[in-house]
Amino acid sequence: MKYYILFGPPGAGKGTQAGAMVQNFHLCHISTGELLRSEIAAGTPLGLQAKSLIEAGELVPDEVVEGMIEAKFDAVKDVEGFLLDGFPRTVAQAEALDAMLAKRGEEVTAVVSIMIPDEMIHERIRHRAEIEGRADDARDEVVSNRIKTYHDKTEPLIGFYNPAGKYHEIDGTGTIETVRNRIFNLMNNF
Ligand code: ADP
């Protein structure tokens, strides 16, 4: 099984690119953001716990997302691998993922990192807010806090995966097709 991590700041285009990636490489897409938004929409206790954190631009507790990921690994069959989108987002989550995979005799295949400059993040998220109406996209100060959370808590993952040669960065600027081609060129090597 392949275990890809789709990495990058909010608004980098992870969700946009994920569809083509899972189709082309026969993967199961697991987006923790989407899973959390469906818990919120369904009004579950987990959703209630997550809502205020997400709407403040903070992360939900590690154990919550780790549990969601492991449940998916257990449930999904008949794929060639997984595309993890939005997970891991902290070094503790990356360590938990390594442990989960080790139990299965597996390991992370590669981190595919889509990079865009901070200025572009605001621009793209403002545009997405008009289309998708996500509560955490609506306010500039929440978006700024998500960017800060990304730099503080998530960016250190680069140092976690780089020494193992698993971290691969691609330029996320340009058209959707251009970025997709860069990603496919990279993934064809694994
Ligand atoms: P974005 O596209 O901005 O990166 P996501 O849809 O991936 O956003 O996630 C939305 C929000 O859900 C995050 O800002 C965070 O509050 C929460 N979230 C998603 N994944 C995780 C995770 N792995 N750990 C903690 N919180 C998470």
PDB file of C-alpha atoms and ligand atoms in Angstrom:
ATOM      1  CA  MET A   1       0.000   0.000   0.000  1.00  0.00           C
ATOM      2  CA  LYS A   2       1.074   3.555  -0.702  1.00  0.00           C
ATOM      3  CA  TYR A   3       0.617   6.170   1.987  1.00  0.00           C
ATOM      4  CA  TYR A   4       0.886   9.680   0.582  1.00  0.00           C
ATOM      5  CA  ILE A   5       0.643  12.825   2.651  1.00  0.00           C
ATOM      6  CA  LEU A   6      -0.690  15.873   0.851  1.00  0.00           C
ATOM      7  CA  PHE A   7       0.949  18.813   2.557  1.00  0.00           C
ATOM      8  CA  GLY A   8       0.852  22.588   2.276  1.00  0.00           C
ATOM      9  CA  PRO A   9      -0.569  25.747   3.816  1.00  0.00           C
ATOM     10  CA  PRO A  10      -4.323  26.449   3.873  1.00  0.00           C
ATOM     11  CA  GLY A  11      -5.455  27.462   0.405  1.00  0.00           C
ATOM     12  CA  ALA A  12      -2.524  25.782  -1.364  1.00  0.00           C
ATOM     13  CA  GLY A  13      -4.924  23.731  -3.467  1.00  0.00           C
ATOM     14  CA  LYS A  14      -4.791  20.392  -1.653  1.00  0.00           C
ATOM     15  CA  GLY A  15      -8.511  19.737  -1.952  1.00  0.00           C
ATOM     16  CA  THR A  16      -8.489  20.831  -5.607  1.00  0.00           C
ATOM     17  CA  GLN A  17      -5.666  18.480  -6.584  1.00  0.00           C
ATOM     18  CA  ALA A  18      -6.713  15.536  -4.408  1.00  0.00           C
ATOM     19  CA  GLY A  19      -9.503  14.387  -6.748  1.00  0.00           C
ATOM     20  CA  ALA A  20      -7.232  13.891  -9.755  1.00  0.00           C
ATOM     21  CA  MET A  21      -4.555  12.260  -7.596  1.00  0.00           C
ATOM     22  CA  VAL A  22      -6.872   9.635  -6.101  1.00  0.00           C
ATOM     23  CA  GLN A  23      -8.366   8.856  -9.496  1.00  0.00           C
ATOM     24  CA  ASN A  24      -5.070   8.512 -11.326  1.00  0.00           C
ATOM     25  CA  PHE A  25      -3.293   6.503  -8.627  1.00  0.00           C
ATOM     26  CA  HIS A  26      -6.320   4.547  -7.256  1.00  0.00           C
ATOM     27  CA  LEU A  27      -6.120   5.950  -3.768  1.00  0.00           C
ATOM     28  CA  CYS A  28      -8.618   6.575  -0.982  1.00  0.00           C
ATOM     29  CA  HIS A  29      -8.790  10.286  -0.137  1.00  0.00           C
ATOM     30  CA  ILE A  30      -8.979  11.041   3.585  1.00  0.00           C
ATOM     31  CA  SER A  31      -9.460  14.744   4.331  1.00  0.00           C
ATOM     32  CA  THR A  32      -9.606  15.418   8.059  1.00  0.00           C
ATOM     33  CA  GLY A  33     -11.095  18.873   7.357  1.00  0.00           C
ATOM     34  CA  GLU A  34     -13.949  17.307   5.372  1.00  0.00           C
ATOM     35  CA  LEU A  35     -14.504  14.594   7.986  1.00  0.00           C
ATOM     36  CA  LEU A  36     -14.667  17.239  10.719  1.00  0.00           C
ATOM     37  CA  ARG A  37     -17.056  19.416   8.700  1.00  0.00           C
ATOM     38  CA  SER A  38     -19.425  16.456   8.264  1.00  0.00           C
ATOM     39  CA  GLU A  39     -19.328  15.801  12.024  1.00  0.00           C
ATOM     40  CA  ILE A  40     -20.255  19.472  12.562  1.00  0.00           C
ATOM     41  CA  ALA A  41     -23.059  19.278   9.990  1.00  0.00           C
ATOM     42  CA  ALA A  42     -24.423  16.128  11.654  1.00  0.00           C
ATOM     43  CA  GLY A  43     -24.273  17.814  15.078  1.00  0.00           C
ATOM     44  CA  THR A  44     -22.360  14.964  16.733  1.00  0.00           C
ATOM     45  CA  PRO A  45     -20.583  15.503  20.113  1.00  0.00           C
ATOM     46  CA  LEU A  46     -17.280  15.391  18.231  1.00  0.00           C
ATOM     47  CA  GLY A  47     -18.582  18.012  15.802  1.00  0.00           C
ATOM     48  CA  LEU A  48     -19.649  20.252  18.668  1.00  0.00           C
ATOM     49  CA  GLN A  49     -16.205  19.975  20.226  1.00  0.00           C
ATOM     50  CA  ALA A  50     -14.483  20.734  16.906  1.00  0.00           C
ATOM     51  CA  LYS A  51     -16.693  23.615  15.744  1.00  0.00           C
ATOM     52  CA  SER A  52     -15.443  26.422  17.982  1.00  0.00           C
ATOM     53  CA  LEU A  53     -11.809  25.408  17.512  1.00  0.00           C
ATOM     54  CA  ILE A  54     -12.099  25.313  13.721  1.00  0.00           C
ATOM     55  CA  GLU A  55     -13.949  28.613  13.622  1.00  0.00           C
ATOM     56  CA  ALA A  56     -11.148  30.196  15.665  1.00  0.00           C
ATOM     57  CA  GLY A  57      -8.476  28.850  13.310  1.00  0.00           C
ATOM     58  CA  GLU A  58      -7.103  26.471  15.948  1.00  0.00           C
ATOM     59  CA  LEU A  59      -6.423  22.755  15.594  1.00  0.00           C
ATOM     60  CA  VAL A  60      -8.697  20.109  17.089  1.00  0.00           C
ATOM     61  CA  PRO A  61      -6.995  17.743  19.576  1.00  0.00           C
ATOM     62  CA  ASP A  62      -4.547  15.223  18.089  1.00  0.00           C
ATOM     63  CA  GLU A  63      -6.420  12.190  19.508  1.00  0.00           C
ATOM     64  CA  VAL A  64      -9.609  13.203  17.703  1.00  0.00           C
ATOM     65  CA  VAL A  65      -8.093  13.217  14.220  1.00  0.00           C
ATOM     66  CA  GLU A  66      -5.854  10.226  14.933  1.00  0.00           C
ATOM     67  CA  GLY A  67      -8.966   8.197  15.795  1.00  0.00           C
ATOM     68  CA  MET A  68     -10.694   9.267  12.571  1.00  0.00           C
ATOM     69  CA  ILE A  69      -7.680   8.260  10.482  1.00  0.00           C
ATOM     70  CA  GLU A  70      -7.271   4.861  12.093  1.00  0.00           C
ATOM     71  CA  ALA A  71     -10.977   4.109  11.641  1.00  0.00           C
ATOM     72  CA  LYS A  72     -10.589   4.801   7.901  1.00  0.00           C
ATOM     73  CA  PHE A  73      -7.493   2.599   7.604  1.00  0.00           C
ATOM     74  CA  ASP A  74      -9.489  -0.225   9.203  1.00  0.00           C
ATOM     75  CA  ALA A  75     -12.575   0.263   7.060  1.00  0.00           C
ATOM     76  CA  VAL A  76     -11.306   0.929   3.547  1.00  0.00           C
ATOM     77  CA  LYS A  77     -10.304  -2.003   1.328  1.00  0.00           C
ATOM     78  CA  ASP A  78      -9.661  -2.448  -2.390  1.00  0.00           C
ATOM     79  CA  VAL A  79      -7.451   0.603  -2.944  1.00  0.00           C
ATOM     80  CA  GLU A  80      -3.793   0.885  -3.869  1.00  0.00           C
ATOM     81  CA  GLY A  81      -3.156   3.361  -1.117  1.00  0.00           C
ATOM     82  CA  PHE A  82      -4.296   6.402   0.813  1.00  0.00           C
ATOM     83  CA  LEU A  83      -3.985  10.119   0.256  1.00  0.00           C
ATOM     84  CA  LEU A  84      -3.929  11.881   3.607  1.00  0.00           C
ATOM     85  CA  ASP A  85      -5.069  15.479   3.226  1.00  0.00           C
ATOM     86  CA  GLY A  86      -4.817  17.723   6.286  1.00  0.00           C
ATOM     87  CA  PHE A  87      -3.181  15.018   8.396  1.00  0.00           C
ATOM     88  CA  PRO A  88      -0.666  14.927  10.018  1.00  0.00           C
ATOM     89  CA  ARG A  89      -0.706  18.570  11.063  1.00  0.00           C
ATOM     90  CA  THR A  90       1.535  18.343  14.132  1.00  0.00           C
ATOM     91  CA  VAL A  91       4.712  16.415  14.908  1.00  0.00           C
ATOM     92  CA  ALA A  92       2.738  14.409  17.503  1.00  0.00           C
ATOM     93  CA  GLN A  93       0.260  13.383  14.760  1.00  0.00           C
ATOM     94  CA  ALA A  94       3.153  12.379  12.487  1.00  0.00           C
ATOM     95  CA  GLU A  95       4.566  10.189  15.259  1.00  0.00           C
ATOM     96  CA  ALA A  96       1.128   8.644  15.836  1.00  0.00           C
ATOM     97  CA  LEU A  97       0.822   7.973  12.103  1.00  0.00           C
ATOM     98  CA  ASP A  98       4.219   6.239  12.033  1.00  0.00           C
ATOM     99  CA  ALA A  99       3.084   4.030  14.930  1.00  0.00           C
ATOM    100  CA  MET A 100      -0.252   3.227  13.225  1.00  0.00           C
ATOM    101  CA  LEU A 101       1.521   2.267  10.010  1.00  0.00           C
ATOM    102  CA  ALA A 102       4.256   0.281  11.778  1.00  0.00           C
ATOM    103  CA  LYS A 103       1.523  -1.864  13.377  1.00  0.00           C
ATOM    104  CA  ARG A 104       0.392  -2.678   9.850  1.00  0.00           C
ATOM    105  CA  GLY A 105       3.932  -3.306   8.559  1.00  0.00           C
ATOM    106  CA  GLU A 106       3.657  -0.171   6.436  1.00  0.00           C
ATOM    107  CA  GLU A 107       5.290   3.263   6.246  1.00  0.00           C
ATOM    108  CA  VAL A 108       4.742   6.700   4.737  1.00  0.00           C
ATOM    109  CA  THR A 109       5.574   6.563   1.019  1.00  0.00           C
ATOM    110  CA  ALA A 110       6.041  10.268   0.352  1.00  0.00           C
ATOM    111  CA  VAL A 111       4.976  13.724   1.407  1.00  0.00           C
ATOM    112  CA  VAL A 112       3.750  15.777  -1.549  1.00  0.00           C
ATOM    113  CA  SER A 113       3.978  19.393  -0.492  1.00  0.00           C
ATOM    114  CA  ILE A 114       2.197  22.109  -2.466  1.00  0.00           C
ATOM    115  CA  MET A 115       3.820  25.453  -1.703  1.00  0.00           C
ATOM    116  CA  ILE A 116       2.424  28.941  -2.260  1.00  0.00           C
ATOM    117  CA  PRO A 117       3.496  32.265  -0.745  1.00  0.00           C
ATOM    118  CA  ASP A 118       1.541  33.597   2.274  1.00  0.00           C
ATOM    119  CA  GLU A 119       0.117  36.540   0.244  1.00  0.00           C
ATOM    120  CA  MET A 120      -1.476  34.091  -2.161  1.00  0.00           C
ATOM    121  CA  ILE A 121      -3.104  32.167   0.698  1.00  0.00           C
ATOM    122  CA  HIS A 122      -5.305  35.141   1.638  1.00  0.00           C
ATOM    123  CA  GLU A 123      -6.203  35.792  -1.977  1.00  0.00           C
ATOM    124  CA  ARG A 124      -7.211  32.187  -2.682  1.00  0.00           C
ATOM    125  CA  ILE A 125      -9.166  31.787   0.532  1.00  0.00           C
ATOM    126  CA  ARG A 126     -11.105  35.018  -0.074  1.00  0.00           C
ATOM    127  CA  HIS A 127     -12.070  33.621  -3.466  1.00  0.00           C
ATOM    128  CA  ARG A 128     -13.022  30.224  -1.968  1.00  0.00           C
ATOM    129  CA  ALA A 129     -15.135  31.941   0.726  1.00  0.00           C
ATOM    130  CA  GLU A 130     -17.350  33.374  -1.998  1.00  0.00           C
ATOM    131  CA  ILE A 131     -17.827  29.961  -3.606  1.00  0.00           C
ATOM    132  CA  GLU A 132     -17.956  27.448  -0.751  1.00  0.00           C
ATOM    133  CA  GLY A 133     -19.116  29.527   2.220  1.00  0.00           C
ATOM    134  CA  ARG A 134     -16.889  27.792   4.792  1.00  0.00           C
ATOM    135  CA  ALA A 135     -17.167  29.491   8.209  1.00  0.00           C
ATOM    136  CA  ASP A 136     -13.389  29.380   8.754  1.00  0.00           C
ATOM    137  CA  ASP A 137     -12.756  31.137   5.423  1.00  0.00           C
ATOM    138  CA  ALA A 138     -15.052  34.091   6.086  1.00  0.00           C
ATOM    139  CA  ARG A 139     -12.981  36.252   8.445  1.00  0.00           C
ATOM    140  CA  ASP A 140      -9.497  37.573   7.700  1.00  0.00           C
ATOM    141  CA  GLU A 141      -8.372  37.270  11.310  1.00  0.00           C
ATOM    142  CA  VAL A 142      -9.351  33.575  11.368  1.00  0.00           C
ATOM    143  CA  VAL A 143      -7.457  32.977   8.123  1.00  0.00           C
ATOM    144  CA  SER A 144      -4.438  34.793   9.592  1.00  0.00           C
ATOM    145  CA  ASN A 145      -4.605  32.568  12.656  1.00  0.00           C
ATOM    146  CA  ARG A 146      -4.767  29.452  10.442  1.00  0.00           C
ATOM    147  CA  ILE A 147      -1.649  30.639   8.638  1.00  0.00           C
ATOM    148  CA  LYS A 148       0.060  31.231  11.984  1.00  0.00           C
ATOM    149  CA  THR A 149      -1.049  27.779  13.222  1.00  0.00           C
ATOM    150  CA  TYR A 150       0.369  26.310  10.002  1.00  0.00           C
ATOM    151  CA  HIS A 151       3.765  28.001  10.472  1.00  0.00           C
ATOM    152  CA  ASP A 152       3.968  27.180  14.202  1.00  0.00           C
ATOM    153  CA  LYS A 153       2.611  23.637  14.354  1.00  0.00           C
ATOM    154  CA  THR A 154       2.567  22.128  10.871  1.00  0.00           C
ATOM    155  CA  GLU A 155       5.666  23.474   9.117  1.00  0.00           C
ATOM    156  CA  PRO A 156       7.970  21.630  11.595  1.00  0.00           C
ATOM    157  CA  LEU A 157       6.818  18.441   9.850  1.00  0.00           C
ATOM    158  CA  ILE A 158       9.167  19.352   6.996  1.00  0.00           C
ATOM    159  CA  GLY A 159      12.080  18.692   9.344  1.00  0.00           C
ATOM    160  CA  PHE A 160      10.393  15.464  10.448  1.00  0.00           C
ATOM    161  CA  TYR A 161      10.120  13.970   6.941  1.00  0.00           C
ATOM    162  CA  ASN A 162      13.084  15.562   5.167  1.00  0.00           C
ATOM    163  CA  PRO A 163      15.878  13.508   6.782  1.00  0.00           C
ATOM    164  CA  ALA A 164      14.211  10.291   5.552  1.00  0.00           C
ATOM    165  CA  GLY A 165      14.115  11.727   2.011  1.00  0.00           C
ATOM    166  CA  LYS A 166      10.307  11.598   2.062  1.00  0.00           C
ATOM    167  CA  TYR A 167       9.555  15.294   1.698  1.00  0.00           C
ATOM    168  CA  HIS A 168       8.941  16.529  -1.866  1.00  0.00           C
ATOM    169  CA  GLU A 169       7.978  20.097  -2.599  1.00  0.00           C
ATOM    170  CA  ILE A 170       6.224  21.329  -5.705  1.00  0.00           C
ATOM    171  CA  ASP A 171       5.396  24.855  -6.787  1.00  0.00           C
ATOM    172  CA  GLY A 172       1.671  25.467  -6.201  1.00  0.00           C
ATOM    173  CA  THR A 173       1.476  28.634  -8.299  1.00  0.00           C
ATOM    174  CA  GLY A 174       0.119  28.508 -11.846  1.00  0.00           C
ATOM    175  CA  THR A 175      -3.011  26.939 -13.275  1.00  0.00           C
ATOM    176  CA  ILE A 176      -4.726  23.880 -11.761  1.00  0.00           C
ATOM    177  CA  GLU A 177      -3.500  21.778 -14.712  1.00  0.00           C
ATOM    178  CA  THR A 178       0.095  23.001 -14.405  1.00  0.00           C
ATOM    179  CA  VAL A 179       0.188  22.120 -10.719  1.00  0.00           C
ATOM    180  CA  ARG A 180      -1.485  18.763 -11.392  1.00  0.00           C
ATOM    181  CA  ASN A 181       1.158  17.889 -13.988  1.00  0.00           C
ATOM    182  CA  ARG A 182       3.935  18.737 -11.541  1.00  0.00           C
ATOM    183  CA  ILE A 183       2.319  16.454  -8.952  1.00  0.00           C
ATOM    184  CA  PHE A 184       1.812  13.580 -11.401  1.00  0.00           C
ATOM    185  CA  ASN A 185       5.419  13.838 -12.629  1.00  0.00           C
ATOM    186  CA  LEU A 186       6.577  13.510  -9.056  1.00  0.00           C
ATOM    187  CA  MET A 187       4.206  10.676  -8.087  1.00  0.00           C
ATOM    188  CA  ASN A 188       5.081   8.620 -11.167  1.00  0.00           C
ATOM    189  CA  ASN A 189       8.450   8.028  -9.497  1.00  0.00           C
ATOM    190  CA  PHE A 190       7.039   6.197  -6.463  1.00  0.00           C
TER     191      PHE A 190
HETATM  192  P1  ADP B   1      -7.374  24.052   5.044  1.00  0.00           P
HETATM  193  O1  ADP B   1      -7.829  23.835   3.635  1.00  0.00           O
HETATM  194  O2  ADP B   1      -7.524  25.447   5.492  1.00  0.00           O
HETATM  195  O3  ADP B   1      -6.020  23.499   5.328  1.00  0.00           O
HETATM  196  P2  ADP B   1      -8.900  21.866   6.238  1.00  0.00           P
HETATM  197  O4  ADP B   1     -10.195  21.705   5.532  1.00  0.00           O
HETATM  198  O5  ADP B   1      -7.826  20.851   5.977  1.00  0.00           O
HETATM  199  O6  ADP B   1      -8.388  23.347   5.989  1.00  0.00           O
HETATM  200  O7  ADP B   1      -9.144  21.916   7.818  1.00  0.00           O
HETATM  201  C1  ADP B   1     -10.020  22.860   8.398  1.00  0.00           C
HETATM  202  C2  ADP B   1      -9.804  22.914   9.910  1.00  0.00           C
HETATM  203  O8  ADP B   1     -10.055  21.610  10.499  1.00  0.00           O
HETATM  204  C3  ADP B   1      -8.385  23.259  10.369  1.00  0.00           C
HETATM  205  O9  ADP B   1      -8.130  24.654  10.370  1.00  0.00           O
HETATM  206  C4  ADP B   1      -8.371  22.638  11.774  1.00  0.00           C
HETATM  207  O10 ADP B   1      -9.049  23.432  12.699  1.00  0.00           O
HETATM  208  C5  ADP B   1      -9.175  21.362  11.600  1.00  0.00           C
HETATM  209  N1  ADP B   1      -8.302  20.222  11.263  1.00  0.00           N
HETATM  210  C6  ADP B   1      -8.224  19.578  10.052  1.00  0.00           C
HETATM  211  N2  ADP B   1      -7.305  18.606  10.099  1.00  0.00           N
HETATM  212  C7  ADP B   1      -6.764  18.637  11.356  1.00  0.00           C
HETATM  213  C8  ADP B   1      -5.745  17.896  12.016  1.00  0.00           C
HETATM  214  N3  ADP B   1      -5.048  16.927  11.395  1.00  0.00           N
HETATM  215  N4  ADP B   1      -5.457  18.193  13.311  1.00  0.00           N
HETATM  216  C9  ADP B   1      -6.110  19.151  13.950  1.00  0.00           C
HETATM  217  N5  ADP B   1      -7.070  19.902  13.394  1.00  0.00           N
HETATM  218  C10 ADP B   1      -7.412  19.656  12.109  1.00  0.00           C
END
